[in-house]
Amino acid sequence: MAKFDVTTRSKNGQWVNEVEGANELSRSFGSRIEAISEGSEFAHTHGSRHAIEDAEPSGGITDGGAPGEAPIIVGDKPHRQDSLPETTDENGFPLENPSGG
């Protein structure tokens, strides 16, 4: 790929336009249609190519954790592995005073 070529792809549940050789110009979008439209316009403006990579819908936005690591689902509260006090209740709401002071 040449500098300023744009690739539109699904990444971690969002649609992104990645710009070759200029990562600071890369952007994310809430929809595929918006990403494709903006990617095409960028490529036209800069005289570059625009490629679109199709992807199956994932159904959710993920944080891009480690490979094989299950994403934390909203509402599930993982068990602490350290000796620090809990700071939220089972619904994720803050406790009144977790430090006890």
mmCIF file of C-alpha atoms in Angstrom:
data_model
loop_
_atom_site.group_PDB
_atom_site.id
_atom_site.type_symbol
_atom_site.label_atom_id
_atom_site.label_comp_id
_atom_site.label_asym_id
_atom_site.label_seq_id
_atom_site.Cartn_x
_atom_site.Cartn_y
_atom_site.Cartn_z
ATOM 1 C CA MET A 1 0.000 0.000 0.000
ATOM 2 C CA ALA A 2 1.091 3.558 -0.695
ATOM 3 C CA LYS A 3 1.109 6.456 1.737
ATOM 4 C CA PHE A 4 -2.418 7.776 2.448
ATOM 5 C CA ASP A 5 -4.134 4.636 1.121
ATOM 6 C CA VAL A 6 -7.165 3.979 3.326
ATOM 7 C CA THR A 7 -8.452 0.626 4.549
ATOM 8 C CA THR A 8 -11.925 0.475 6.083
ATOM 9 C CA ARG A 9 -12.356 -2.532 8.396
ATOM 10 C CA SER A 10 -14.156 -3.734 11.481
ATOM 11 C CA LYS A 11 -11.932 -3.580 14.545
ATOM 12 C CA ASN A 12 -12.984 -4.362 18.118
ATOM 13 C CA GLY A 13 -16.655 -3.824 17.278
ATOM 14 C CA GLN A 14 -16.212 -0.468 15.542
ATOM 15 C CA TRP A 15 -15.525 0.490 11.955
ATOM 16 C CA VAL A 16 -12.191 2.195 11.378
ATOM 17 C CA ASN A 17 -10.375 3.894 8.540
ATOM 18 C CA GLU A 18 -6.673 3.122 8.843
ATOM 19 C CA VAL A 19 -4.446 5.453 6.838
ATOM 20 C CA GLU A 20 -1.188 3.958 5.557
ATOM 21 C CA GLY A 21 1.877 5.899 6.710
ATOM 22 C CA ALA A 22 -0.159 8.369 8.775
ATOM 23 C CA ASN A 23 -1.705 6.655 11.805
ATOM 24 C CA GLU A 24 -2.600 10.037 13.291
ATOM 25 C CA LEU A 25 -5.131 10.461 10.443
ATOM 26 C CA SER A 26 -6.853 7.139 11.160
ATOM 27 C CA ARG A 27 -10.379 7.427 12.592
ATOM 28 C CA SER A 28 -13.120 5.212 14.046
ATOM 29 C CA PHE A 29 -16.835 5.373 13.274
ATOM 30 C CA GLY A 30 -20.055 4.062 14.744
ATOM 31 C CA SER A 31 -21.282 2.571 11.472
ATOM 32 C CA ARG A 32 -19.891 0.813 8.402
ATOM 33 C CA ILE A 33 -21.672 3.208 6.033
ATOM 34 C CA GLU A 34 -20.177 6.282 7.720
ATOM 35 C CA ALA A 35 -16.672 4.763 7.689
ATOM 36 C CA ILE A 36 -16.913 3.846 3.998
ATOM 37 C CA SER A 37 -18.207 7.292 3.052
ATOM 38 C CA GLU A 38 -15.462 9.104 4.988
ATOM 39 C CA GLY A 39 -12.781 6.694 3.735
ATOM 40 C CA SER A 40 -13.794 7.252 0.111
ATOM 41 C CA GLU A 41 -13.803 11.010 0.570
ATOM 42 C CA PHE A 42 -10.358 10.950 2.231
ATOM 43 C CA ALA A 43 -8.897 8.796 -0.567
ATOM 44 C CA HIS A 44 -10.391 11.050 -3.248
ATOM 45 C CA THR A 45 -9.014 14.183 -1.554
ATOM 46 C CA HIS A 46 -5.504 12.697 -1.216
ATOM 47 C CA GLY A 47 -5.403 10.907 -4.582
ATOM 48 C CA SER A 48 -5.038 7.524 -2.875
ATOM 49 C CA ARG A 49 -6.813 4.167 -2.911
ATOM 50 C CA HIS A 50 -9.637 3.043 -0.630
ATOM 51 C CA ALA A 51 -10.007 -0.655 0.249
ATOM 52 C CA ILE A 52 -12.929 -2.090 2.219
ATOM 53 C CA GLU A 53 -12.529 -5.290 4.239
ATOM 54 C CA ASP A 54 -15.853 -6.975 4.948
ATOM 55 C CA ALA A 55 -16.411 -8.599 8.339
ATOM 56 C CA GLU A 56 -19.143 -10.549 10.065
ATOM 57 C CA PRO A 57 -20.982 -8.471 12.684
ATOM 58 C CA SER A 58 -19.647 -9.139 16.172
ATOM 59 C CA GLY A 59 -22.665 -7.831 18.062
ATOM 60 C CA GLY A 60 -20.665 -5.741 20.505
ATOM 61 C CA ILE A 61 -17.726 -3.466 21.134
ATOM 62 C CA THR A 62 -14.762 -5.101 22.828
ATOM 63 C CA ASP A 63 -11.673 -3.663 24.425
ATOM 64 C CA GLY A 64 -9.175 -5.727 22.444
ATOM 65 C CA GLY A 65 -7.940 -7.790 25.392
ATOM 66 C CA ALA A 66 -5.401 -10.578 25.148
ATOM 67 C CA PRO A 67 -6.012 -13.292 22.536
ATOM 68 C CA GLY A 68 -8.206 -16.013 23.997
ATOM 69 C CA GLU A 69 -9.267 -13.807 26.903
ATOM 70 C CA ALA A 70 -13.040 -13.641 27.294
ATOM 71 C CA PRO A 71 -14.408 -10.089 27.366
ATOM 72 C CA ILE A 72 -16.038 -8.927 30.590
ATOM 73 C CA ILE A 73 -19.762 -8.678 30.067
ATOM 74 C CA VAL A 74 -21.515 -5.612 31.474
ATOM 75 C CA GLY A 75 -23.254 -6.633 34.684
ATOM 76 C CA ASP A 76 -20.828 -9.424 35.592
ATOM 77 C CA LYS A 77 -18.479 -8.556 38.420
ATOM 78 C CA PRO A 78 -15.175 -10.431 38.425
ATOM 79 C CA HIS A 79 -13.877 -11.691 41.781
ATOM 80 C CA ARG A 80 -10.947 -9.753 43.218
ATOM 81 C CA GLN A 81 -7.595 -11.532 43.243
ATOM 82 C CA ASP A 82 -5.928 -9.106 45.668
ATOM 83 C CA SER A 83 -6.424 -7.990 49.266
ATOM 84 C CA LEU A 84 -7.973 -4.608 48.430
ATOM 85 C CA PRO A 85 -11.538 -3.935 49.631
ATOM 86 C CA GLU A 86 -14.468 -4.052 47.228
ATOM 87 C CA THR A 87 -15.409 -0.627 45.871
ATOM 88 C CA THR A 88 -18.692 -1.536 44.173
ATOM 89 C CA ASP A 89 -21.693 -3.706 44.990
ATOM 90 C CA GLU A 90 -22.896 -6.679 42.916
ATOM 91 C CA ASN A 91 -24.644 -4.252 40.511
ATOM 92 C CA GLY A 92 -21.543 -2.147 39.929
ATOM 93 C CA PHE A 93 -22.669 0.783 42.062
ATOM 94 C CA PRO A 94 -20.127 2.441 44.385
ATOM 95 C CA LEU A 95 -20.136 1.428 48.037
ATOM 96 C CA GLU A 96 -20.700 4.184 50.584
ATOM 97 C CA ASN A 97 -17.169 4.087 51.992
ATOM 98 C CA PRO A 98 -15.017 1.145 50.869
ATOM 99 C CA SER A 99 -11.998 2.289 52.935
ATOM 100 C CA GLY A 100 -13.936 2.029 56.193
ATOM 101 C CA GLY A 101 -13.021 5.558 57.280
#
